[in-house]
Amino acid sequence: MSKKSAQELVSQILEGNTRGIAKAISLAENGLAIQSKEELIDSLYSHCGNATIWGITGPSGVGKSTLLDKLLEHLRRDNHKVAVIVVDPSSPFSGGALLGDRLRMQRYATDEQVFIRSMASRGHPGGIAGATSDAVKIFDAAGYDTIIIETIGIGQSEVEIVKLADVVLLILVPGLGDEIQALKAGMMEIGDIFVINKSDLNGADRLQSELQYVLNLRGEDKSGSEYPLVMTCATNNQGINELYDRTNHYLTTLTQSGILSRKHRKRLEYEVRAIATAKIREKIDFNSRLETQLDGWINEIWLKKASPYKLINQKINGLIKEMEHR
Amino acid sequence: MSKKSAQELVSQILEGNTRGIAKAISLAENGLAIQSKEELIDSLYSHCGNATIWGITGPSGVGKSTLLDKLLEHLRRDNHKVAVIVVDPSSPFSGGALLGDRLRMQRYATDEQVFIRSMASRGHPGGIAGATSDAVKIFDAAGYDTIIIETIGIGQSEVEIVKLADVVLLILVPGLGDEIQALKAGMMEIGDIFVINKSDLNGADRLQSELQYVLNLRGEDKSGSEYPLVMTCATNNQGINELYDRTNHYLTTLTQSGILSRKHRKRLEYEVRAIATAKIREKIDFNSRLETQLDGWINEIWLKKASPYKLINQKINGLIKEMEHR
């Protein structure tokens, strides 16, 4: 990208131009134009930090999209400008379910204040978490005050992604069976607010007791309207009000107590470390470089054209010098 | 070391001066003077490649030293100039047994054609194998035509050390019990000639059949005087003639077939790779460097004094530049 078109793109994003935003996110997803992407994010960075980030996660089939749809209604009623990033690290293309969601969300197609974007492809350099983080910055700089990251499935990538959020809603349904056991073992830690959706199904009460038990273990001492467990039935709008209010209340408390700021700082730490580590790993891909050269080194030493230590020292310094210019 | 004294040391070694040799080996063992050591080895390198290298290995208590003592007699009778390197990577000091050996070998104390040196300390940079390899080069350049490396114990270090040898004598005795099982599992591969010492002990026949079985598995098709299994009883000089002849025969065949040259090439490969890998690991100790700096980076980005990618790229290049000058 030329310097001029890069500056133009930055201006478009800061004005909230949707075509510019879409282009920028594609750039963030695209591993081929790393330098352009980095310059773009760097240019936007000083304009970031104003959005509130929601994470919505849980196993597939729990009704995340319907719930999200209902929450969007509330957010729009309160006049929020909302960006939704739907992340599916496991599938290279948007599958059927995702397409259905897209259609369902089409009612926001003409709403300039709602931007829905899926990041559904694998193989982002630096991981899907890195690309999502860049997308969040683009939306943030573009003036979206609420950014919702929806992840599909439960796994390491999802955990990394929800670390980007200020508040994480973990959605469950009765009858998940073994899945809930696995969740309990570790993933439970990633939810700030637990949602039992499809609460009209059999087993909702049992799931509720189980989650209350987990919350007790976690030492949650909140009660009443602060208790981080909400029963919903998204399809007939039950419990959505309560969930929306409780999420906002949670965010307000977080902000006022100063915890949110510490959380942001932690997130930045995590992000800088991830970028630095990925870059180091990529730059210092010594093993493969060594393998391509080693035969030549050995030959020179074998033929006594060179002394071993002198040659090895020279060559390794050469490799390091090369790295520097990569 | 000054340039002048380094050149003097090289001259002393090439003349076969024993005090110079001893000084050089101490230098090779000493991690503090890496540069001097490397320059020394580099200076000697073009004079190397004339010595035949024997490896003698096996569990402790099998009588390696007595056997070595007897083999030395034969080597001296054939007018070889012999260097013996006794390696004990497991002990930081020469222990009792080693001291005993030293006393026993004192009969060579006045023989200018025999040089016995133990390398008994841990913690050589680049591993004991690296230091041993340097010592071999020093003796080689000093005109020792036969260099014997004796290792004590059986382990990964021993395997690496015997890779330096042209021929490896693996010494066993009857009644090793479990030890022989472990040997069979993997270490058997390191022996070129198997020696059953103390063959007057009970169980010698059984050990012989076991070893024959292993040799069959290995596809050894040599027979008669070429069969790589010799029964000895070093204390009363039994089988030593045979072992000595068979070892020399093995070496002659190896030389004539061109296998020895390929073996030397492989050894060089192994050595260059080991030095290069150790140097890279040492130079690129990124993790600890990153940890000391990361907090500072995060702070600058947090306070928006810098853009994330620009700062990270700059800092990483800085780290790489530092490495180059180490």
XYZ file of C-alpha atoms in Angstrom:
652
model
C 0.000 0.000 0.000
C 1.313 3.456 -0.879
C 1.831 6.003 1.857
C -0.951 8.130 0.418
C -3.552 5.360 0.259
C -2.561 4.267 3.769
C -3.182 7.757 5.114
C -6.475 7.869 3.246
C -7.525 4.562 4.805
C -6.715 5.867 8.287
C -8.823 8.979 7.633
C -11.720 6.869 6.356
C -11.638 4.702 9.471
C -11.501 7.669 11.828
C -14.551 9.097 10.004
C -16.339 5.784 10.514
C -16.528 4.981 6.801
C -17.761 1.375 6.612
C -15.985 0.515 3.356
C -12.713 1.737 4.809
C -13.292 -0.312 7.959
C -14.051 -3.463 5.973
C -10.891 -2.949 3.917
C -8.798 -2.444 7.036
C -10.070 -5.628 8.668
C -9.279 -7.604 5.535
C -5.802 -6.162 5.742
C -5.531 -7.264 9.367
C -6.586 -10.754 8.369
C -4.172 -10.937 5.480
C -0.771 -12.300 6.357
C 0.840 -11.040 3.177
C 0.823 -7.343 3.999
C 2.167 -7.398 7.514
C 3.978 -4.106 7.254
C 0.938 -2.233 5.955
C -1.193 -3.790 8.650
C 1.232 -2.828 11.380
C 1.503 0.746 10.149
C -2.276 0.967 9.982
C -2.800 -0.301 13.525
C -0.025 1.960 14.776
C -1.696 4.977 13.167
C -5.012 4.108 14.772
C -3.597 3.230 18.160
C -3.720 6.695 19.720
C -7.437 6.858 18.863
C -8.231 3.607 20.656
C -9.380 2.918 24.189
C -12.922 4.253 24.123
C -14.919 1.127 23.316
C -16.367 -1.363 25.746
C -15.688 -4.929 24.658
C -18.074 -7.755 25.287
C -17.191 -11.391 24.784
C -19.847 -13.996 24.150
C -18.714 -17.586 24.252
C -19.928 -21.117 24.878
C -20.281 -24.468 23.130
C -22.047 -24.523 19.777
C -25.799 -24.977 19.844
C -26.420 -22.964 22.986
C -28.122 -20.133 21.097
C -25.379 -17.516 21.221
C -26.551 -15.804 18.037
C -30.198 -15.489 19.092
C -29.066 -14.090 22.418
C -26.719 -11.679 20.692
C -29.573 -10.612 18.413
C -31.717 -9.742 21.434
C -28.888 -7.920 23.174
C -28.313 -5.887 20.004
C -31.901 -4.629 20.265
C -31.197 -3.287 23.731
C -27.876 -1.780 22.719
C -29.451 -0.001 19.753
C -32.345 1.255 21.898
C -29.718 2.821 24.187
C -28.181 4.380 21.083
C -24.907 2.457 21.131
C -22.860 2.104 17.969
C -22.077 -1.609 17.906
C -19.558 -3.785 16.062
C -19.874 -7.560 16.166
C -16.913 -9.791 15.360
C -17.912 -13.416 14.880
C -14.831 -15.614 15.279
C -14.730 -19.247 14.218
C -11.124 -20.385 14.336
C -12.041 -23.959 13.559
C -13.577 -23.453 10.144
C -11.865 -22.013 7.077
C -15.182 -20.819 5.675
C -18.447 -19.585 7.089
C -20.555 -22.701 7.474
C -24.325 -23.129 7.262
C -25.131 -22.009 10.764
C -23.055 -18.906 10.329
C -24.795 -18.090 7.063
C -28.156 -18.458 8.851
C -26.959 -16.019 11.467
C -25.908 -13.630 8.791
C -29.378 -13.717 7.275
C -31.013 -13.265 10.655
C -28.834 -10.281 11.360
C -29.634 -8.758 8.005
C -32.179 -6.574 9.676
C -29.184 -4.516 10.702
C -27.927 -4.360 7.126
C -29.296 -0.864 6.672
C -28.431 0.239 10.216
C -25.237 2.280 9.910
C -24.694 1.953 13.658
C -24.279 -1.829 13.539
C -21.359 -3.538 11.808
C -21.241 -7.345 11.739
C -18.103 -9.017 10.563
C -17.051 -12.634 10.674
C -13.425 -13.684 10.958
C -13.784 -17.231 9.923
C -10.540 -18.215 8.319
C -7.658 -20.135 9.825
C -4.024 -19.432 9.688
C -3.698 -15.834 10.706
C -0.074 -15.014 11.360
C 0.180 -14.444 15.086
C -3.002 -16.407 15.648
C -6.668 -15.584 15.361
C -6.387 -13.723 18.662
C -3.922 -11.308 17.066
C -6.163 -10.639 14.069
C -9.206 -10.193 16.326
C -7.291 -7.784 18.491
C -6.405 -5.737 15.414
C -10.055 -5.749 14.291
C -11.106 -4.514 17.731
C -8.666 -1.597 17.413
C -10.028 -0.702 13.985
C -13.622 -0.610 15.260
C -12.560 1.230 18.407
C -10.786 3.943 16.400
C -13.789 4.119 14.039
C -15.996 5.167 16.927
C -17.874 1.975 17.767
C -18.468 2.303 21.489
C -19.479 -1.323 21.993
C -17.597 -4.165 20.349
C -18.918 -7.689 20.764
C -16.690 -10.658 20.065
C -18.617 -13.858 19.574
C -16.609 -17.076 19.506
C -17.880 -20.429 18.359
C -16.768 -23.507 20.223
C -14.617 -23.857 23.307
C -10.882 -24.222 23.061
C -7.540 -22.551 23.545
C -8.167 -20.008 20.778
C -11.479 -19.037 22.344
C -9.827 -18.502 25.688
C -7.251 -16.248 24.066
C -9.922 -14.318 22.241
C -12.122 -13.685 25.244
C -9.109 -12.287 27.071
C -9.654 -9.282 24.806
C -13.064 -8.599 26.358
C -13.972 -6.386 29.316
C -16.832 -8.687 30.199
C -17.349 -12.275 29.088
C -20.774 -13.896 28.937
C -20.438 -17.678 29.051
C -23.558 -19.233 27.571
C -24.617 -22.740 28.551
C -27.764 -24.824 28.135
C -29.141 -27.757 30.086
C -28.164 -31.199 28.866
C -24.609 -30.502 27.701
C -23.521 -33.624 29.552
C -19.813 -34.264 29.409
C -19.165 -30.914 27.875
C -20.126 -29.152 31.083
C -17.719 -31.351 32.998
C -14.840 -30.210 30.830
C -15.963 -26.637 31.209
C -16.045 -26.944 34.942
C -12.509 -28.263 34.963
C -11.002 -25.114 33.567
C -12.997 -22.967 31.232
C -15.324 -21.791 33.970
C -12.697 -19.229 34.837
C -13.238 -17.344 31.621
C -16.875 -16.337 32.330
C -17.698 -13.103 34.156
C -21.433 -13.634 33.799
C -22.907 -17.106 33.351
C -26.008 -17.516 31.267
C -28.237 -20.569 31.270
C -30.071 -20.213 28.001
C -33.002 -22.386 26.921
C -33.901 -22.372 30.608
C -37.266 -23.918 29.802
C -35.509 -27.212 28.984
C -35.300 -30.112 31.412
C -32.274 -29.973 33.653
C -32.082 -26.176 33.883
C -32.458 -26.333 37.673
C -29.711 -28.894 37.988
C -27.355 -26.842 35.811
C -28.216 -23.816 37.934
C -27.210 -25.631 41.169
C -24.044 -26.886 39.528
C -23.056 -23.400 38.429
C -23.917 -21.952 41.845
C -21.584 -24.550 43.332
C -18.803 -23.499 40.969
C -19.414 -19.840 41.750
C -19.182 -20.606 45.455
C -15.884 -22.380 44.859
C -14.692 -19.299 43.043
C -15.541 -17.291 46.137
C -18.221 -15.124 44.488
C -19.827 -13.177 47.292
C -22.158 -11.142 45.101
C -25.866 -11.628 45.564
C -29.177 -10.305 44.280
C -28.910 -8.273 41.103
C -25.127 -8.629 41.173
C -25.074 -12.403 41.238
C -23.323 -13.371 37.982
C -25.797 -16.042 36.861
C -28.790 -15.322 34.671
C -31.466 -17.649 33.324
C -32.621 -16.777 29.810
C -34.814 -18.107 27.079
C -33.685 -15.971 24.181
C -36.249 -17.180 21.642
C -39.135 -15.764 23.672
C -37.170 -12.860 25.099
C -37.134 -14.144 28.667
C -34.347 -12.878 30.929
C -32.762 -10.662 28.274
C -33.567 -7.472 30.136
C -32.019 -8.886 33.255
C -28.896 -10.085 31.395
C -28.465 -6.717 29.690
C -28.835 -4.828 32.966
C -26.556 -7.144 34.861
C -23.853 -6.885 32.191
C -23.995 -3.097 32.260
C -24.002 -3.079 36.033
C -20.957 -5.354 36.003
C -19.156 -3.020 33.596
C -20.009 0.063 35.666
C -18.706 -1.545 38.845
C -15.575 -2.623 37.012
C -14.937 0.907 35.778
C -15.625 2.615 39.101
C -13.465 0.233 41.110
C -10.499 0.784 38.800
C -10.423 -2.915 37.986
C -11.219 -2.283 34.327
C -8.144 -0.136 33.921
C -5.980 -2.852 35.483
C -7.665 -5.358 33.199
C -6.780 -3.232 30.173
C -3.222 -2.982 31.311
C -3.079 -6.761 31.708
C -4.572 -7.175 28.253
C -1.921 -4.923 26.778
C 0.779 -6.898 28.544
C -0.616 -10.097 27.143
C -0.815 -8.631 23.671
C 2.661 -7.100 23.589
C 4.120 -10.348 24.866
C 2.239 -12.344 22.225
C 3.360 -10.069 19.378
C 6.960 -9.981 20.602
C 7.135 -13.736 21.053
C 5.611 -14.423 17.639
C 7.997 -11.979 15.987
C 11.020 -13.437 17.708
C 9.990 -16.939 16.747
C 9.503 -15.876 13.161
C 12.694 -13.856 12.887
C 14.838 -16.376 14.617
C 13.902 -19.379 12.617
C 17.471 -20.482 13.025
C 17.066 -24.179 12.668
C 15.880 -24.188 9.086
C 18.418 -21.538 8.111
C 21.170 -23.483 9.777
C 20.182 -26.655 7.943
C 20.394 -24.992 4.546
C 23.869 -23.641 5.253
C 25.497 -26.261 7.419
C 26.622 -28.523 4.583
C 28.539 -25.687 3.014
C 30.239 -24.818 6.295
C 31.218 -28.427 6.898
C 32.642 -28.712 3.404
C 34.905 -25.714 3.816
C 36.182 -27.015 7.136
C 36.540 -30.562 5.788
C 38.682 -29.311 2.917
C 40.644 -27.224 5.424
C 39.824 -24.061 3.566
C 38.776 -22.610 6.905
C 39.325 -23.146 10.615
C 36.256 -24.432 12.424
C 35.632 -21.859 15.156
C 36.483 -18.874 12.992
C 34.149 -20.004 10.246
C 31.287 -20.919 12.584
C 31.533 -17.617 14.429
C 31.568 -15.673 11.175
C 28.653 -17.568 9.717
C 26.490 -17.281 12.808
C 27.117 -13.561 12.967
C 26.115 -13.482 9.316
C 22.844 -15.231 10.117
C 22.160 -12.776 12.909
C 22.882 -9.852 10.629
C 20.435 -11.245 8.079
C 17.750 -11.507 10.729
C 18.197 -7.913 11.614
C 17.315 -6.841 8.114
C 14.277 -9.047 7.822
C 46.368 -14.504 26.219
C 48.560 -12.143 24.208
C 49.072 -12.796 20.525
C 52.727 -13.553 21.131
C 52.177 -16.100 23.891
C 49.414 -17.713 21.810
C 51.785 -18.179 18.881
C 54.406 -19.524 21.245
C 51.923 -22.035 22.631
C 51.024 -23.196 19.113
C 54.724 -23.683 18.312
C 55.274 -25.625 21.538
C 52.391 -27.942 20.735
C 53.531 -28.545 17.177
C 56.964 -29.444 18.580
C 55.316 -31.904 20.959
C 56.344 -30.017 24.082
C 54.445 -31.671 26.928
C 54.164 -28.588 29.112
C 52.673 -26.669 26.190
C 50.221 -29.490 25.538
C 49.117 -29.611 29.166
C 48.626 -25.850 29.184
C 46.583 -26.008 25.985
C 44.285 -28.704 27.326
C 43.664 -26.686 30.462
C 42.734 -23.813 28.183
C 40.316 -26.059 26.297
C 38.725 -27.093 29.571
C 38.434 -23.570 30.864
C 35.185 -21.824 29.953
C 36.524 -18.398 30.789
C 38.903 -18.010 27.878
C 36.713 -19.114 25.006
C 38.262 -16.793 22.467
C 41.822 -17.894 23.231
C 40.749 -21.506 23.095
C 39.035 -21.068 19.746
C 42.020 -19.274 18.250
C 44.315 -22.000 19.534
C 42.245 -24.826 18.059
C 41.881 -22.921 14.801
C 45.658 -22.519 14.589
C 46.189 -26.233 15.173
C 43.393 -27.382 12.897
C 45.387 -27.604 9.671
C 47.887 -29.886 11.447
C 45.196 -32.337 12.543
C 43.885 -35.500 10.947
C 46.833 -37.868 11.366
C 45.956 -39.615 14.605
C 43.936 -42.778 15.028
C 41.394 -42.450 17.803
C 40.358 -45.326 20.016
C 37.392 -45.187 22.355
C 37.182 -47.430 25.387
C 33.889 -47.462 27.217
C 31.707 -49.587 29.458
C 30.143 -49.585 32.916
C 32.413 -48.938 35.880
C 34.127 -51.913 37.425
C 34.668 -53.836 34.194
C 38.430 -53.312 34.275
C 38.823 -50.724 31.559
C 41.983 -49.273 33.075
C 43.755 -52.604 33.414
C 42.836 -53.438 29.848
C 44.055 -50.055 28.691
C 47.298 -50.602 30.559
C 47.878 -53.868 28.674
C 46.977 -52.325 25.342
C 49.435 -49.519 26.026
C 52.211 -52.105 26.299
C 51.421 -53.347 22.797
C 51.132 -49.859 21.389
C 54.479 -48.844 22.846
C 56.117 -52.050 21.578
C 54.898 -51.041 18.071
C 56.473 -47.656 18.695
C 53.264 -45.624 18.738
C 53.163 -42.252 20.421
C 50.044 -42.474 22.567
C 47.814 -39.955 24.331
C 45.179 -41.151 26.771
C 42.244 -38.929 27.715
C 40.313 -40.252 30.698
C 36.866 -38.656 30.769
C 34.567 -38.799 33.763
C 31.711 -36.404 33.149
C 29.890 -37.461 36.286
C 32.472 -36.431 38.830
C 33.779 -32.922 39.406
C 37.041 -34.256 40.777
C 39.207 -37.259 40.197
C 37.939 -39.865 42.598
C 39.761 -42.678 44.329
C 39.680 -45.157 41.484
C 40.995 -42.578 39.092
C 43.829 -41.773 41.465
C 44.639 -45.469 41.618
C 44.773 -45.588 37.834
C 47.039 -42.630 37.819
C 49.454 -44.419 40.148
C 49.301 -47.586 38.096
C 50.042 -45.680 34.934
C 52.937 -43.915 36.555
C 55.255 -46.364 34.928
C 54.747 -44.221 31.840
C 55.611 -41.063 33.758
C 59.089 -41.025 32.307
C 57.994 -42.240 28.867
C 57.856 -39.158 26.655
C 55.806 -41.084 24.118
C 52.850 -41.577 26.448
C 50.716 -38.713 27.733
C 47.892 -39.468 30.162
C 45.406 -36.751 30.959
C 42.121 -36.862 32.804
C 39.267 -34.527 32.037
C 37.242 -35.008 35.122
C 35.381 -31.802 35.711
C 31.814 -30.952 34.854
C 30.441 -27.871 33.272
C 32.478 -27.461 30.137
C 30.831 -24.937 27.878
C 29.572 -26.882 24.908
C 29.656 -30.075 26.920
C 32.377 -32.499 27.853
C 32.293 -33.825 24.284
C 33.358 -30.418 22.996
C 36.274 -30.175 25.436
C 37.353 -33.731 24.641
C 37.220 -33.004 20.950
C 39.474 -30.007 21.471
C 41.905 -32.105 23.513
C 42.003 -34.682 20.705
C 42.947 -31.938 18.241
C 45.723 -30.707 20.516
C 47.237 -34.197 20.811
C 46.735 -34.827 17.093
C 48.567 -31.642 16.141
C 51.285 -32.470 18.705
C 52.092 -35.653 16.808
C 50.439 -38.343 18.920
C 49.510 -40.961 16.348
C 47.178 -42.879 18.664
C 44.737 -41.135 20.957
C 42.703 -43.204 23.368
C 39.577 -41.792 24.956
C 38.458 -43.702 28.002
C 35.049 -42.903 29.422
C 33.741 -43.951 32.797
C 30.100 -44.925 33.087
C 27.435 -45.213 30.445
C 25.217 -42.317 29.529
C 24.413 -39.692 26.941
C 27.752 -37.918 27.462
C 29.634 -41.156 26.913
C 27.777 -41.775 23.673
C 28.701 -38.309 22.464
C 32.315 -38.802 23.440
C 32.763 -42.150 21.744
C 31.412 -40.625 18.536
C 34.831 -38.962 18.388
C 36.576 -42.333 18.062
C 37.494 -44.293 14.934
C 36.998 -47.547 16.807
C 35.081 -48.106 20.026
C 35.821 -50.990 22.362
C 32.823 -51.702 24.574
C 33.979 -53.548 27.671
C 31.578 -55.763 29.598
C 31.932 -58.375 32.313
C 29.737 -61.289 33.351
C 27.139 -60.569 36.024
C 26.231 -57.010 35.127
C 22.575 -57.987 35.482
C 20.131 -55.206 34.733
C 22.867 -53.021 33.397
C 23.370 -55.280 30.408
C 19.648 -55.081 29.636
C 19.821 -51.317 29.421
C 22.910 -51.607 27.259
C 21.164 -53.972 24.910
C 18.275 -51.592 24.517
C 20.339 -48.907 22.897
C 23.951 -48.516 23.829
C 24.984 -51.683 22.021
C 25.089 -49.610 18.870
C 28.097 -47.669 20.061
C 30.521 -50.603 20.211
C 32.605 -51.617 17.198
C 34.390 -54.363 19.095
C 32.833 -56.031 22.115
C 35.070 -57.223 24.887
C 34.042 -59.635 27.606
C 36.632 -58.980 30.266
C 37.057 -61.087 33.395
C 36.046 -63.981 31.176
C 37.071 -66.413 33.915
C 34.033 -65.353 35.956
C 30.799 -67.315 36.081
C 28.333 -66.309 33.380
C 30.946 -65.470 30.741
C 29.478 -68.059 28.364
C 25.976 -66.755 28.840
C 27.086 -63.156 28.200
C 28.909 -64.398 25.107
C 25.728 -65.972 23.698
C 23.748 -62.854 24.510
C 26.232 -60.651 22.703
C 26.347 -63.029 19.734
C 22.563 -62.741 19.568
C 22.792 -58.945 19.532
C 25.514 -59.054 16.879
C 23.286 -61.287 14.746
C 20.432 -58.817 15.137
C 22.810 -56.102 14.019
C 23.487 -58.134 10.905
C 27.193 -58.672 11.604
C 28.396 -61.128 8.978
C 32.039 -61.115 10.014
C 33.513 -64.329 11.264
C 36.806 -65.795 12.470
C 39.429 -63.232 13.275
C 37.092 -60.453 12.129
C 34.262 -61.335 14.459
C 33.908 -58.261 16.705
C 33.748 -60.098 20.021
C 36.803 -60.893 22.115
C 37.090 -62.682 25.469
C 39.795 -61.234 27.713
C 41.120 -61.550 31.197
C 43.251 -58.460 31.433
C 44.757 -59.139 34.863
C 46.560 -62.255 33.577
C 47.057 -60.922 30.057
C 44.621 -63.359 28.391
C 43.133 -62.317 25.067
C 44.985 -59.006 24.929
C 47.041 -59.988 21.886
C 43.860 -60.997 20.117
C 42.051 -57.788 21.068
C 44.991 -55.666 19.948
C 45.253 -57.471 16.615
C 41.535 -57.406 15.994
C 41.350 -53.684 16.728
C 44.198 -52.956 14.316
C 42.649 -55.229 11.718
C 39.335 -53.421 12.111
C 41.063 -50.052 11.651
C 42.957 -51.231 8.567
C 39.770 -52.524 6.944
C 38.021 -49.284 7.827
C 40.784 -47.238 6.199
C 41.059 -49.351 3.071
C 37.325 -49.452 2.447
C 37.063 -45.674 2.648
C 34.620 -45.999 5.526
C 37.005 -44.267 7.922
C 37.078 -41.161 5.756
C 33.280 -41.086 5.651
C 33.265 -41.575 9.392
C 35.586 -38.600 9.831
C 33.368 -36.501 7.643
C 30.358 -37.514 9.737
C 32.254 -36.674 12.896
C 33.065 -33.245 11.568
C 29.427 -32.731 10.665
C 28.404 -33.714 14.144
C 30.979 -31.424 15.675
C 30.224 -28.370 13.566
C 26.529 -28.814 14.241
C 27.156 -29.147 17.983
C 29.341 -26.028 18.123
C 26.927 -24.018 15.978
C 23.896 -25.077 17.985
C 25.592 -24.344 21.309
C 26.705 -20.936 20.077
C 23.274 -20.054 18.777
C 21.636 -21.140 22.014
C 24.072 -19.059 24.000
C 23.831 -15.971 21.806
C 20.103 -16.071 21.461
C 19.089 -16.245 25.031
C 16.062 -14.202 24.111
C 13.608 -15.222 26.760
C 15.485 -13.828 29.710
C 16.379 -10.661 27.803
C 12.772 -10.188 26.767
C 11.556 -10.553 30.351
C 13.862 -7.842 31.625
C 12.711 -5.387 28.961
C 9.041 -6.210 28.402
C 7.688 -4.144 31.290
C 9.324 -1.049 29.901
C 7.899 -1.661 26.441
C 4.398 -2.198 27.819
C 4.615 0.990 29.841
C 5.505 3.116 26.851
C 2.654 1.648 24.826
C 0.229 1.903 27.745
C 1.005 5.600 28.143
C 0.638 5.977 24.358
C 4.167 7.310 24.088
C 4.682 4.776 21.301
C 2.671 2.689 18.845
C 2.752 -1.025 19.596
C 4.113 -2.572 16.399
C 6.665 0.149 15.754
C 8.036 -0.102 19.267
C 8.100 -3.897 19.333
C 9.851 -4.074 15.963
C 12.428 -1.504 17.031
C 13.109 -3.184 20.348
C 13.449 -6.651 18.858
C 15.880 -5.359 16.273
C 17.753 -3.766 19.142
C 17.981 -7.111 20.908
C 19.256 -8.735 17.728
C 21.849 -6.023 17.267
C 23.056 -6.598 20.809
C 23.420 -10.321 20.119
C 25.566 -9.611 17.142
C 28.110 -7.822 19.251
C 28.243 -10.457 21.930
